[in-house]
PDB file of C-alpha atoms and ligand atoms in Angstrom:
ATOM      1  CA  UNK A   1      -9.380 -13.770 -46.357  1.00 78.00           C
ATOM      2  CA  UNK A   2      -8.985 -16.332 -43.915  1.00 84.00           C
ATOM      3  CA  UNK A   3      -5.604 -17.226 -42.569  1.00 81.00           C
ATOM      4  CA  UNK A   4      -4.250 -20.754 -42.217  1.00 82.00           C
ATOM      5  CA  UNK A   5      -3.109 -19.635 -38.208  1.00 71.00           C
ATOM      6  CA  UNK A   6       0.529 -21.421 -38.582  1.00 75.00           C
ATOM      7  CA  UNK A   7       2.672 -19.280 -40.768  1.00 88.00           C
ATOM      8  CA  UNK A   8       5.252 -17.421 -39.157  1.00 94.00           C
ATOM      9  CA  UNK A   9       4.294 -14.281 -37.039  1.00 96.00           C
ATOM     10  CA  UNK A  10       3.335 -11.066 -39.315  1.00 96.00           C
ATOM     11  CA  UNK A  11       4.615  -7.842 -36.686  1.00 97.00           C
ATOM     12  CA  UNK A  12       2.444  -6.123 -38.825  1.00 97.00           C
ATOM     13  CA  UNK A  13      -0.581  -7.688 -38.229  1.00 97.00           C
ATOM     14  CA  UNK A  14      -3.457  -5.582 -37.204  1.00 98.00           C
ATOM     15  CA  UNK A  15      -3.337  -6.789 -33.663  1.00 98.00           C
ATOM     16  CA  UNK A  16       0.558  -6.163 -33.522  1.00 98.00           C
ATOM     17  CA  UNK A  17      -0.014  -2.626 -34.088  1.00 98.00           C
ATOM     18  CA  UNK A  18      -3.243  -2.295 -31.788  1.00 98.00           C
ATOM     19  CA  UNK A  19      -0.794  -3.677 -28.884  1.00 98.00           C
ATOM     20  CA  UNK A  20       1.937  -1.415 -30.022  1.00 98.00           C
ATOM     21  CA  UNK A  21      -0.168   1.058 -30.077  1.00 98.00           C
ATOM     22  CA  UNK A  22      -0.007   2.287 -33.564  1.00 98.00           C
ATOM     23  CA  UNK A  23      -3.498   1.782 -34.261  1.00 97.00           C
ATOM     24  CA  UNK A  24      -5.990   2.813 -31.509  1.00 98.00           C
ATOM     25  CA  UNK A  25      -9.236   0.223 -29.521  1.00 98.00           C
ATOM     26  CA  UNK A  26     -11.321   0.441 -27.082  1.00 98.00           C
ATOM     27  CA  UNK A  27      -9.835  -0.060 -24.501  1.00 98.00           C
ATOM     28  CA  UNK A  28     -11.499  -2.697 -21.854  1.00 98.00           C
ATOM     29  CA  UNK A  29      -8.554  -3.162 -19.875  1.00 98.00           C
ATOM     30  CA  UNK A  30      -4.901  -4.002 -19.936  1.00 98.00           C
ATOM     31  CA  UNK A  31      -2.448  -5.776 -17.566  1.00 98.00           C
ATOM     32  CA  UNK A  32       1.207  -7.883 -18.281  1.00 98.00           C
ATOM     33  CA  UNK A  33      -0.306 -10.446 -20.381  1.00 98.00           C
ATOM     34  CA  UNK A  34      -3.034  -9.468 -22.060  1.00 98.00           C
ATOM     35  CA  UNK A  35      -4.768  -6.415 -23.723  1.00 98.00           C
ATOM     36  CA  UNK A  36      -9.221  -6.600 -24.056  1.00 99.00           C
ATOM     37  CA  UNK A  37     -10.450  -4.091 -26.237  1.00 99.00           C
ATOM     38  CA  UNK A  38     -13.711  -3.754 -28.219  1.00 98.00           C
ATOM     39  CA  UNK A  39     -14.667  -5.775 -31.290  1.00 98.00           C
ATOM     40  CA  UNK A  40     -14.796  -3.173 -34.056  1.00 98.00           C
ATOM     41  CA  UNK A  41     -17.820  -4.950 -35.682  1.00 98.00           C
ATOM     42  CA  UNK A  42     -19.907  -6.931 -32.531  1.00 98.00           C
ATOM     43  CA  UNK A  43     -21.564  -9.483 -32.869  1.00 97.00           C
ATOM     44  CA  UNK A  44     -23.610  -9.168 -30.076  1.00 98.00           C
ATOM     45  CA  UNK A  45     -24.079  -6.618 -27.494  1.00 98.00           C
ATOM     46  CA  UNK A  46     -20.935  -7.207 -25.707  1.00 98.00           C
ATOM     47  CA  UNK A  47     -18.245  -8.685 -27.982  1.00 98.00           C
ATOM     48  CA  UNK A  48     -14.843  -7.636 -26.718  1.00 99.00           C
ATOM     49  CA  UNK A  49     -11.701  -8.967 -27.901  1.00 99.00           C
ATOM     50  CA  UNK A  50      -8.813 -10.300 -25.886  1.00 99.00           C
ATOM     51  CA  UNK A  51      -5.211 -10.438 -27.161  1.00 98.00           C
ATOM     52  CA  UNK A  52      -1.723 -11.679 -25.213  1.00 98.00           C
ATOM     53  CA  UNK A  53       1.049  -9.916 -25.397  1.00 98.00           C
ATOM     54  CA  UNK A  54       3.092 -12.813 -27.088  1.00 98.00           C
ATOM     55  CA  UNK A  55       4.046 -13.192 -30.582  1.00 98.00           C
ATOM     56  CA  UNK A  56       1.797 -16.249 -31.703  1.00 97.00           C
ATOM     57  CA  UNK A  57      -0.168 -16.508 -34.742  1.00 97.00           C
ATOM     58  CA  UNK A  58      -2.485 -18.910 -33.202  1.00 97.00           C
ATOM     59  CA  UNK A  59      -4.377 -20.714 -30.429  1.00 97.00           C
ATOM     60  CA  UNK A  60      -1.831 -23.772 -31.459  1.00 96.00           C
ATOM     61  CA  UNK A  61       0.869 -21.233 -31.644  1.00 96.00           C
ATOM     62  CA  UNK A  62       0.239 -19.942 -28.296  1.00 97.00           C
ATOM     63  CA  UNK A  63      -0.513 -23.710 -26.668  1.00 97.00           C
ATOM     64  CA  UNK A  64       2.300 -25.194 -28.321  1.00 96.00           C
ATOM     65  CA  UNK A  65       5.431 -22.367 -27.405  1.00 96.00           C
ATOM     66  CA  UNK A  66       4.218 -19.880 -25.146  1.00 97.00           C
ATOM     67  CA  UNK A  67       5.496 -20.103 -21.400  1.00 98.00           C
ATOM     68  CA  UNK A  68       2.954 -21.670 -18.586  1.00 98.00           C
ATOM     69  CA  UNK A  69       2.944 -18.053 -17.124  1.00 98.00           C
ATOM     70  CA  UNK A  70       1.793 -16.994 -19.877  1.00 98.00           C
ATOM     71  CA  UNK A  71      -0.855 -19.075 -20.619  1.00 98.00           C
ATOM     72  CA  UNK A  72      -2.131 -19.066 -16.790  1.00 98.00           C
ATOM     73  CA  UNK A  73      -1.684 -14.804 -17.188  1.00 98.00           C
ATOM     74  CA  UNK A  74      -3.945 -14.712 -20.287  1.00 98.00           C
ATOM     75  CA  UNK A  75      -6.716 -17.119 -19.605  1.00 98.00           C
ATOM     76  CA  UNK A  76      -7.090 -15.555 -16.253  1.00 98.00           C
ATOM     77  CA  UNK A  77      -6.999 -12.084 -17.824  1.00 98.00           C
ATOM     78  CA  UNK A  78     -10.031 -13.629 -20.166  1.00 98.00           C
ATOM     79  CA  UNK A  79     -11.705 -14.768 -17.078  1.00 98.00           C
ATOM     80  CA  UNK A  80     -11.247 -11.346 -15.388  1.00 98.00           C
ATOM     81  CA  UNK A  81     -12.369  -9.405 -18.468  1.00 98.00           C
ATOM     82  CA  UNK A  82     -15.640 -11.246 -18.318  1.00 98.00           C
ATOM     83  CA  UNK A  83     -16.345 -10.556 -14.755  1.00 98.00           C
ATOM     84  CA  UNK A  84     -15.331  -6.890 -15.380  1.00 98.00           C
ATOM     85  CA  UNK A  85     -18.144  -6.967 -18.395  1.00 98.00           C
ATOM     86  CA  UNK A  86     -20.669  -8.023 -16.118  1.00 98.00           C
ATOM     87  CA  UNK A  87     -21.266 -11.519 -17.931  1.00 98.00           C
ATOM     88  CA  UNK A  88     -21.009 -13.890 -15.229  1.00 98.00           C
ATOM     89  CA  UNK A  89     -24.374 -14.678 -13.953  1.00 98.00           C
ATOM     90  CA  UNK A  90     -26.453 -13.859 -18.005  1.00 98.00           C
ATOM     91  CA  UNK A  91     -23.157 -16.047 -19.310  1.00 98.00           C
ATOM     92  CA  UNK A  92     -20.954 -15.611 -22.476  1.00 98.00           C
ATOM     93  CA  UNK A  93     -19.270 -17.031 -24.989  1.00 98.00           C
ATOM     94  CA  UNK A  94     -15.808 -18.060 -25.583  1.00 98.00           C
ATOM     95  CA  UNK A  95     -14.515 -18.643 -29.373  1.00 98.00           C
ATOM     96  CA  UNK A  96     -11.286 -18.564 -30.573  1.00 98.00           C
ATOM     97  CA  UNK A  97     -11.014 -19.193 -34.347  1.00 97.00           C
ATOM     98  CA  UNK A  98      -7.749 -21.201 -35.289  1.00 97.00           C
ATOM     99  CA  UNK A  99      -6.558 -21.566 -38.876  1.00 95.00           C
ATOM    100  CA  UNK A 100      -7.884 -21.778 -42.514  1.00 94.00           C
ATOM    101  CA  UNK A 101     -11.188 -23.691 -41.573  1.00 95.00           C
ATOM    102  CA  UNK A 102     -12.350 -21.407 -38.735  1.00 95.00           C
ATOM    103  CA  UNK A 103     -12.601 -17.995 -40.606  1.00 95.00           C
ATOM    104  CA  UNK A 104      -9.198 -16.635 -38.401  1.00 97.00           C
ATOM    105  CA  UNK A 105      -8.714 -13.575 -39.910  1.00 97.00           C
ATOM    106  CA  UNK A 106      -6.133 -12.106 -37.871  1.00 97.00           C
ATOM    107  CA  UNK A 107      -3.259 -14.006 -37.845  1.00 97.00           C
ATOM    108  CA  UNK A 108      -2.670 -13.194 -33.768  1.00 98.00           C
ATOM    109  CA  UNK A 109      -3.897 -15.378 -31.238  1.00 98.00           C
ATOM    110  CA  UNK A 110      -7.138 -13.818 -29.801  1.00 98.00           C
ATOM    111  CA  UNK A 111     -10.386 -14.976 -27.698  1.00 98.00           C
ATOM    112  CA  UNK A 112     -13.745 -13.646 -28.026  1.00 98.00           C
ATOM    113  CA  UNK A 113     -15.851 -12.622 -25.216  1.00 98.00           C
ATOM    114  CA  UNK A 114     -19.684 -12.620 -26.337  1.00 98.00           C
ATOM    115  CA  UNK A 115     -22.655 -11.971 -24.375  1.00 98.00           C
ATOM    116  CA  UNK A 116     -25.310  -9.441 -23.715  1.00 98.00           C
ATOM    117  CA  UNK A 117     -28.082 -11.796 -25.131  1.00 97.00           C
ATOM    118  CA  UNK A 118     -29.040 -15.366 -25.402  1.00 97.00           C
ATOM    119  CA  UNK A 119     -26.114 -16.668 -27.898  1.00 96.00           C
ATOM    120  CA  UNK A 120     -28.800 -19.534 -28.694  1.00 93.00           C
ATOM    121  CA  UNK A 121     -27.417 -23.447 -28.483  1.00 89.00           C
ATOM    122  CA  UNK A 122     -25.964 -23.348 -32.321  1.00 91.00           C
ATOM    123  CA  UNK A 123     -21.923 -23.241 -32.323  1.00 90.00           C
ATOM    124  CA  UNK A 124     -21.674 -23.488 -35.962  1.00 89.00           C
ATOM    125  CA  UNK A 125     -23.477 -21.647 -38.728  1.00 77.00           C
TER     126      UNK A 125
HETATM  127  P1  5GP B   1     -10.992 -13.715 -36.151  1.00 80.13           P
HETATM  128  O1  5GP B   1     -11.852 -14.002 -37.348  1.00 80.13           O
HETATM  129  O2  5GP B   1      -9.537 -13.573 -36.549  1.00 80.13           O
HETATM  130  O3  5GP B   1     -11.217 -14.693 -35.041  1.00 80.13           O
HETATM  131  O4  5GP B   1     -11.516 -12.342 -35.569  1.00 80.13           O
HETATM  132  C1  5GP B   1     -10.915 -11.108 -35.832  1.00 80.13           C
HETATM  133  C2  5GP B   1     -11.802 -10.052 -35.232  1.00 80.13           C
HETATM  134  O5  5GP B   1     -11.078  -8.848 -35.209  1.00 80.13           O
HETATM  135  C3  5GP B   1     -13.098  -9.789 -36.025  1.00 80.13           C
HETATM  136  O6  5GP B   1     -14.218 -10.003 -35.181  1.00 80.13           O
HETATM  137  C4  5GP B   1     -12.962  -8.330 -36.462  1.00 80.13           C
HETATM  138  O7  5GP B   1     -14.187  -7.625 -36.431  1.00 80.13           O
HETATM  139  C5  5GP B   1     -11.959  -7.775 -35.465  1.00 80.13           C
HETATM  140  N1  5GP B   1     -11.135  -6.697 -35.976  1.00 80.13           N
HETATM  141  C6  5GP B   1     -10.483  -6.651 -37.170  1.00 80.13           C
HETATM  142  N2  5GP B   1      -9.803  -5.501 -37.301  1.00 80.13           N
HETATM  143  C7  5GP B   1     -10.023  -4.806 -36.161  1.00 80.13           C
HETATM  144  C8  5GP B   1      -9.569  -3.523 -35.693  1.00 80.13           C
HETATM  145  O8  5GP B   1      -8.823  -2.802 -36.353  1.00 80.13           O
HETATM  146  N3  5GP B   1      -9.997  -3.133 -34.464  1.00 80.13           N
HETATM  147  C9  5GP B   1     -10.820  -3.916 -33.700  1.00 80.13           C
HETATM  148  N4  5GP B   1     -11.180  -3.435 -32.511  1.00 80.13           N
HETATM  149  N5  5GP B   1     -11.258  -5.117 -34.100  1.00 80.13           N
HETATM  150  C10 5GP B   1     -10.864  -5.566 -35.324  1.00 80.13           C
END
Protein backbone atom coordinates (compact mmCIF):
# COMPACT_ATOMS: atom_id res chain seq x y z
CA UNK A 1 0.00 0.00 0.00
CA UNK A 2 1.01 3.31 -0.82
CA UNK A 3 2.02 5.75 1.84
CA UNK A 4 0.80 9.34 2.10
CA UNK A 5 4.94 10.43 2.64
CA UNK A 6 4.03 13.00 5.66
CA UNK A 7 3.21 10.99 8.70
CA UNK A 8 5.66 10.94 11.29
CA UNK A 9 8.91 8.84 10.79
CA UNK A 10 8.31 4.86 11.22
CA UNK A 11 12.20 3.64 12.74
CA UNK A 12 10.95 0.57 11.61
CA UNK A 13 10.57 1.14 8.22
CA UNK A 14 12.25 -1.18 5.86
CA UNK A 15 14.84 1.35 4.92
CA UNK A 16 15.51 2.18 8.72
CA UNK A 17 16.59 -1.24 9.25
CA UNK A 18 18.57 -1.65 5.82
CA UNK A 19 20.67 1.54 7.15
CA UNK A 20 20.88 0.06 10.56
CA UNK A 21 21.83 -2.76 9.25
CA UNK A 22 19.31 -5.19 10.46
CA UNK A 23 18.24 -6.21 7.19
CA UNK A 24 20.99 -6.77 4.55
CA UNK A 25 21.35 -4.84 0.39
CA UNK A 26 23.47 -4.70 -2.02
CA UNK A 27 25.63 -2.72 -1.30
CA UNK A 28 26.65 0.06 -4.12
CA UNK A 29 28.39 2.25 -1.88
CA UNK A 30 28.19 4.16 1.34
CA UNK A 31 29.63 7.46 2.68
CA UNK A 32 28.27 10.16 5.70
CA UNK A 33 25.13 10.96 4.03
CA UNK A 34 23.92 8.53 2.07
CA UNK A 35 23.73 4.68 1.61
CA UNK A 36 23.06 3.21 -2.56
CA UNK A 37 22.20 -0.22 -2.59
CA UNK A 38 20.39 -2.42 -5.16
CA UNK A 39 16.68 -2.29 -5.96
CA UNK A 40 15.41 -5.69 -4.81
CA UNK A 41 12.96 -5.86 -7.80
CA UNK A 42 14.70 -3.57 -10.95
CA UNK A 43 13.13 -2.10 -13.12
CA UNK A 44 15.61 -1.89 -15.54
CA UNK A 45 19.04 -3.14 -15.83
CA UNK A 46 20.56 -0.85 -13.40
CA UNK A 47 18.04 0.35 -10.80
CA UNK A 48 19.86 1.12 -7.58
CA UNK A 49 18.41 2.80 -4.73
CA UNK A 50 19.77 5.73 -2.79
CA UNK A 51 18.81 6.51 0.83
CA UNK A 52 20.19 9.53 3.37
CA UNK A 53 21.02 8.88 6.49
CA UNK A 54 18.33 11.32 7.99
CA UNK A 55 15.12 10.51 9.51
CA UNK A 56 12.58 11.89 6.81
CA UNK A 57 9.64 10.19 5.52
CA UNK A 58 9.75 12.10 2.38
CA UNK A 59 11.26 14.14 -0.46
CA UNK A 60 9.11 17.16 1.33
CA UNK A 61 10.28 15.83 4.59
CA UNK A 62 13.80 15.91 3.64
CA UNK A 63 13.47 19.53 1.59
CA UNK A 64 11.50 21.03 4.18
CA UNK A 65 13.82 20.06 7.69
CA UNK A 66 16.88 18.48 6.75
CA UNK A 67 20.18 20.65 7.11
CA UNK A 68 21.79 22.30 3.72
CA UNK A 69 24.74 19.84 4.37
CA UNK A 70 22.71 17.41 4.14
CA UNK A 71 20.93 17.99 1.25
CA UNK A 72 24.24 19.14 -0.74
CA UNK A 73 25.88 15.52 0.90
CA UNK A 74 23.02 13.40 -0.56
CA UNK A 75 22.34 14.80 -3.95
CA UNK A 76 26.01 14.74 -4.58
CA UNK A 77 26.21 11.18 -3.24
CA UNK A 78 23.23 10.51 -6.02
CA UNK A 79 25.34 12.20 -8.54
CA UNK A 80 28.43 10.15 -7.54
CA UNK A 81 26.52 6.86 -7.44
CA UNK A 82 25.60 7.39 -11.04
CA UNK A 83 29.03 8.05 -12.26
CA UNK A 84 30.22 5.02 -10.19
CA UNK A 85 27.33 2.90 -12.23
CA UNK A 86 28.70 3.90 -15.37
CA UNK A 87 25.45 5.91 -16.49
CA UNK A 88 26.77 9.12 -17.44
CA UNK A 89 27.32 9.20 -21.08
CA UNK A 90 23.97 6.14 -21.98
CA UNK A 91 22.03 8.55 -19.19
CA UNK A 92 19.56 7.60 -16.34
CA UNK A 93 16.80 8.32 -14.62
CA UNK A 94 16.02 10.10 -11.51
CA UNK A 95 12.48 9.45 -9.67
CA UNK A 96 11.66 9.96 -6.36
CA UNK A 97 8.05 9.02 -5.49
CA UNK A 98 6.51 11.42 -2.76
CA UNK A 99 3.24 10.64 -0.99
CA UNK A 100 -0.17 8.87 -1.54
CA UNK A 101 -0.43 9.78 -5.35
CA UNK A 102 3.06 8.64 -6.42
CA UNK A 103 2.95 4.89 -5.36
CA UNK A 104 5.75 5.78 -2.25
CA UNK A 105 5.85 2.73 -0.66
CA UNK A 106 8.49 3.18 1.74
CA UNK A 107 7.83 5.76 3.93
CA UNK A 108 11.86 6.96 3.85
CA UNK A 109 13.02 9.45 1.59
CA UNK A 110 14.80 7.64 -1.34
CA UNK A 111 15.92 8.41 -5.15
CA UNK A 112 16.02 6.03 -7.88
CA UNK A 113 18.84 5.63 -10.17
CA UNK A 114 17.60 3.89 -13.55
CA UNK A 115 19.44 3.16 -16.57
CA UNK A 116 21.01 0.41 -18.53
CA UNK A 117 18.50 0.90 -21.48
CA UNK A 118 16.56 3.49 -23.28
CA UNK A 119 13.94 4.53 -20.35
CA UNK A 120 11.74 5.74 -23.48
CA UNK A 121 10.23 9.60 -23.28
CA UNK A 122 6.96 8.41 -21.08
CA UNK A 123 7.27 9.66 -17.25
CA UNK A 124 3.95 8.45 -16.33
CA UNK A 125 2.23 5.14 -16.96
P1 LIG B 1 8.96 3.64 -3.62
O1 LIG B 1 7.72 3.10 -4.26
O2 LIG B 1 8.77 3.84 -2.13
O3 LIG B 1 9.48 4.86 -4.33
O4 LIG B 1 10.08 2.55 -3.87
C1 LIG B 1 10.45 1.59 -2.92
C2 LIG B 1 11.41 0.65 -3.59
O5 LIG B 1 12.03 -0.12 -2.60
C3 LIG B 1 10.74 -0.33 -4.58
O6 LIG B 1 11.32 -0.17 -5.87
C4 LIG B 1 11.03 -1.70 -3.97
O7 LIG B 1 11.30 -2.70 -4.94
C5 LIG B 1 12.23 -1.43 -3.08
N1 LIG B 1 12.33 -2.28 -1.91
C6 LIG B 1 11.33 -2.59 -1.04
N2 LIG B 1 11.79 -3.40 -0.06
C7 LIG B 1 13.10 -3.59 -0.32
C8 LIG B 1 14.14 -4.33 0.35
O8 LIG B 1 13.93 -4.96 1.38
N3 LIG B 1 15.38 -4.29 -0.20
C9 LIG B 1 15.64 -3.59 -1.35
N4 LIG B 1 16.89 -3.62 -1.80
N5 LIG B 1 14.71 -2.88 -2.00
C10 LIG B 1 13.44 -2.88 -1.49
Amino acid sequence: MAVDGLGAYDQQNIFAKILRGEIPCRKVAEDEFALAFHDIAPQAPVHVLVVPKVDCVSFADFSATASDAQIAGFFRAVGRVAAQLELEKPGYRLITNMGRDSGQMVPHFHVHILGGRSLGGQLVA
